[in-house]
Amino acid sequence: MAGQFAQRFQLLAGNIERIIRGKHEAIELALICLFSEGHLLVEDVPGTGKTTLARCVAASVDAEWRRIQFTPDLLPSDITGVSIYNQAHQKFEFHHGPVFANIVLADEINRASPKTQAALLEVMEERRVTVDAEPHPVPRPFLVVATQNPVDMDGTYPLPEAQLDRFLMKISVGYPDHVSEVEVLKGMPTGPQVERLPVVARASDVSGMIDFASRIHVADPVYDYIVAVCAATRASPHLRLGASPRGSLALLRAARVKAAAAGRHYVVPEDVKALAVPVLAHRLILTPEAELRDVTTAAALGEILAGMPVPQAA
């Protein structure tokens, strides 16, 4: 089963790489989010392929997807849906919003007001939307891919810590290398397009892979290692807010998927170490002194990982 998981994982990654060139790590992390039942925040400058990455993931899976363009005038009901009175039946009927899909692209999420951003809090954590005291579950699998631009900050509302903590990972796509960018130029406009990407997995396949990954074996020393890393962030002199238990759980889920993607039935400490920065860094808050010294949360986490002994196989 682990071999089949790895084969299908690589098939999906290869399909996406037909469009997103030279970004294997970002694609792998996006797929780890999908199979961990987590959510992904992509922060990068314009034109680097943030939205295209999300569209490629959606196009590769035979599942329902929706795109929400976040703007300052967007209302919470524009995302979740609204109850409308049906005169013929003499009752209110709930009309589903775009969040009721398998893959939801929240484009430029930080352009919406905090009230609208908060509309995603419940559904990202509990996978349901409550309207008029009635819960409405979203389909499975469910993945929110949010994008934001760190440069043009005019008219934006930074995501609060509670919302950042809902995202399993925060990544950046980054600029392509020289060879990959040349390939992109040569392929336009006749090259592969997102709309023409073949579907290589069904929604039921993804659900089965999610269930399999959740059963990947984790030894006690690896559990101890995850908790030790998260606990160290709470004691770091560079950080005034460390990783919560939700961060520990997210790191565990992601490590299980990474192990399965490598064709293994068990997690090794290297899986945890490789995923610690994308899973934990956005959950941490620096002290004012660390900010003055231009220390980043990723650097503070890297220092913790470098000083943390890695458990060895018996």
Short mmCIF file of N, CA and C in Angstrom, two decimals, residues 86-147:
data_model
loop_
_atom_site.label_atom_id
_atom_site.label_comp_id
_atom_site.label_asym_id
_atom_site.label_seq_id
_atom_site.Cartn_x
_atom_site.Cartn_y
_atom_site.Cartn_z
N ASN A 86 -38.14 30.86 0.87
CA ASN A 86 -38.84 30.31 -0.28
C ASN A 86 -40.34 30.48 -0.05
N GLN A 87 -40.95 31.39 -0.80
CA GLN A 87 -42.37 31.67 -0.59
C GLN A 87 -43.26 30.48 -0.95
N ALA A 88 -42.82 29.69 -1.96
CA ALA A 88 -43.63 28.54 -2.38
C ALA A 88 -43.73 27.49 -1.29
N HIS A 89 -42.60 27.28 -0.56
CA HIS A 89 -42.59 26.27 0.49
C HIS A 89 -42.78 26.87 1.88
N GLN A 90 -42.85 28.19 1.95
CA GLN A 90 -43.08 28.88 3.23
C GLN A 90 -42.00 28.55 4.27
N LYS A 91 -40.74 28.54 3.82
CA LYS A 91 -39.65 28.28 4.75
C LYS A 91 -38.34 28.82 4.16
N PHE A 92 -37.33 28.94 5.06
CA PHE A 92 -36.01 29.37 4.61
C PHE A 92 -35.23 28.18 4.06
N GLU A 93 -34.53 28.40 2.97
CA GLU A 93 -33.68 27.36 2.36
C GLU A 93 -32.25 27.87 2.28
N PHE A 94 -31.32 27.00 2.61
CA PHE A 94 -29.90 27.38 2.60
C PHE A 94 -29.32 27.20 1.20
N HIS A 95 -28.71 28.25 0.69
CA HIS A 95 -28.04 28.21 -0.61
C HIS A 95 -26.53 28.19 -0.36
N HIS A 96 -25.90 27.10 -0.78
CA HIS A 96 -24.49 26.89 -0.49
C HIS A 96 -23.61 27.93 -1.16
N GLY A 97 -22.59 28.38 -0.43
CA GLY A 97 -21.61 29.29 -0.98
C GLY A 97 -20.47 28.54 -1.64
N PRO A 98 -19.49 29.25 -2.20
CA PRO A 98 -18.39 28.60 -2.92
C PRO A 98 -17.46 27.77 -2.03
N VAL A 99 -17.58 27.92 -0.71
CA VAL A 99 -16.71 27.15 0.17
C VAL A 99 -17.10 25.66 0.17
N PHE A 100 -18.28 25.34 -0.34
CA PHE A 100 -18.72 23.94 -0.39
C PHE A 100 -18.15 23.27 -1.64
N ALA A 101 -16.87 23.00 -1.60
CA ALA A 101 -16.17 22.33 -2.69
C ALA A 101 -15.02 21.53 -2.09
N ASN A 102 -14.42 20.66 -2.90
CA ASN A 102 -13.30 19.86 -2.41
C ASN A 102 -12.03 20.70 -2.27
N ILE A 103 -11.80 21.56 -3.25
CA ILE A 103 -10.62 22.43 -3.23
C ILE A 103 -11.09 23.86 -3.42
N VAL A 104 -10.76 24.73 -2.46
CA VAL A 104 -11.20 26.12 -2.48
C VAL A 104 -9.96 27.01 -2.57
N LEU A 105 -9.91 27.82 -3.62
CA LEU A 105 -8.81 28.78 -3.78
C LEU A 105 -9.25 30.13 -3.24
N ALA A 106 -8.65 30.56 -2.15
CA ALA A 106 -8.93 31.87 -1.55
C ALA A 106 -7.84 32.83 -2.02
N ASP A 107 -8.11 33.49 -3.14
CA ASP A 107 -7.09 34.30 -3.78
C ASP A 107 -6.97 35.66 -3.10
N GLU A 108 -5.72 36.04 -2.74
CA GLU A 108 -5.43 37.29 -2.05
C GLU A 108 -6.30 37.44 -0.80
N ILE A 109 -6.19 36.46 0.07
CA ILE A 109 -7.06 36.38 1.25
C ILE A 109 -6.92 37.59 2.16
N ASN A 110 -5.75 38.23 2.18
CA ASN A 110 -5.55 39.35 3.09
C ASN A 110 -6.15 40.66 2.57
N ARG A 111 -6.84 40.63 1.44
CA ARG A 111 -7.52 41.85 0.95
C ARG A 111 -8.94 41.97 1.51
N ALA A 112 -9.45 40.90 2.11
CA ALA A 112 -10.80 40.96 2.69
C ALA A 112 -10.71 41.45 4.13
N SER A 113 -11.83 41.97 4.63
CA SER A 113 -11.87 42.48 6.00
C SER A 113 -11.75 41.33 7.01
N PRO A 114 -11.33 41.63 8.24
CA PRO A 114 -11.23 40.57 9.26
C PRO A 114 -12.53 39.80 9.46
N LYS A 115 -13.67 40.48 9.34
CA LYS A 115 -14.97 39.81 9.50
C LYS A 115 -15.15 38.74 8.43
N THR A 116 -14.76 39.05 7.21
CA THR A 116 -14.89 38.09 6.11
C THR A 116 -13.86 36.98 6.24
N GLN A 117 -12.64 37.31 6.63
CA GLN A 117 -11.63 36.28 6.86
C GLN A 117 -12.10 35.28 7.91
N ALA A 118 -12.78 35.78 8.94
CA ALA A 118 -13.25 34.92 10.03
C ALA A 118 -14.31 33.92 9.58
N ALA A 119 -14.91 34.16 8.41
CA ALA A 119 -15.91 33.22 7.90
C ALA A 119 -15.30 31.87 7.58
N LEU A 120 -13.96 31.83 7.41
CA LEU A 120 -13.29 30.57 7.10
C LEU A 120 -12.83 29.82 8.35
N LEU A 121 -12.88 30.46 9.51
CA LEU A 121 -12.31 29.84 10.71
C LEU A 121 -12.98 28.52 11.05
N GLU A 122 -14.30 28.49 11.07
CA GLU A 122 -15.00 27.26 11.45
C GLU A 122 -14.81 26.16 10.41
N VAL A 123 -14.99 26.50 9.14
CA VAL A 123 -14.95 25.46 8.11
C VAL A 123 -13.54 24.88 7.95
N MET A 124 -12.50 25.68 8.17
CA MET A 124 -11.14 25.17 8.05
C MET A 124 -10.79 24.20 9.17
N GLU A 125 -11.37 24.41 10.35
CA GLU A 125 -11.05 23.55 11.49
C GLU A 125 -12.02 22.38 11.61
N GLU A 126 -13.31 22.65 11.47
CA GLU A 126 -14.32 21.62 11.74
C GLU A 126 -14.98 21.06 10.49
N ARG A 127 -14.61 21.62 9.32
CA ARG A 127 -15.13 21.14 8.03
C ARG A 127 -16.66 21.18 7.97
N ARG A 128 -17.20 22.23 8.50
CA ARG A 128 -18.63 22.47 8.42
C ARG A 128 -18.88 23.96 8.54
N VAL A 129 -20.05 24.38 8.07
CA VAL A 129 -20.46 25.78 8.16
C VAL A 129 -21.78 25.82 8.93
N THR A 130 -21.84 26.66 9.96
CA THR A 130 -23.06 26.81 10.74
C THR A 130 -23.76 28.10 10.35
N VAL A 131 -24.98 27.97 9.82
CA VAL A 131 -25.79 29.13 9.43
C VAL A 131 -27.17 28.96 10.06
N ASP A 132 -27.60 29.97 10.78
CA ASP A 132 -28.89 29.92 11.50
C ASP A 132 -28.97 28.69 12.40
N ALA A 133 -27.86 28.42 13.11
CA ALA A 133 -27.77 27.32 14.07
C ALA A 133 -27.84 25.94 13.42
N GLU A 134 -27.75 25.88 12.07
CA GLU A 134 -27.78 24.60 11.37
C GLU A 134 -26.39 24.31 10.80
N PRO A 135 -25.78 23.16 11.18
CA PRO A 135 -24.47 22.82 10.61
C PRO A 135 -24.61 22.20 9.21
N HIS A 136 -23.72 22.61 8.32
CA HIS A 136 -23.71 22.09 6.95
C HIS A 136 -22.30 21.59 6.64
N PRO A 137 -22.10 20.28 6.56
CA PRO A 137 -20.75 19.75 6.32
C PRO A 137 -20.28 20.01 4.89
N VAL A 138 -18.98 20.22 4.72
CA VAL A 138 -18.40 20.37 3.39
C VAL A 138 -17.94 18.99 2.91
N PRO A 139 -17.74 18.80 1.60
CA PRO A 139 -17.36 17.48 1.09
C PRO A 139 -15.94 17.10 1.48
N ARG A 140 -15.63 15.83 1.36
CA ARG A 140 -14.29 15.31 1.63
C ARG A 140 -13.72 14.73 0.35
N PRO A 141 -12.47 14.99 0.01
CA PRO A 141 -11.49 15.81 0.75
C PRO A 141 -11.81 17.30 0.66
N PHE A 142 -11.24 18.06 1.61
CA PHE A 142 -11.48 19.49 1.66
C PHE A 142 -10.15 20.20 1.89
N LEU A 143 -9.78 21.05 0.95
CA LEU A 143 -8.51 21.77 1.02
C LEU A 143 -8.72 23.23 0.67
N VAL A 144 -8.27 24.12 1.55
CA VAL A 144 -8.26 25.56 1.27
C VAL A 144 -6.83 25.95 0.91
N VAL A 145 -6.66 26.51 -0.28
CA VAL A 145 -5.37 27.06 -0.69
C VAL A 145 -5.53 28.57 -0.77
N ALA A 146 -4.90 29.29 0.15
CA ALA A 146 -5.00 30.74 0.20
C ALA A 146 -3.70 31.36 -0.31
N THR A 147 -3.83 32.46 -1.03
CA THR A 147 -2.63 33.17 -1.50
C THR A 147 -2.64 34.59 -0.95
#
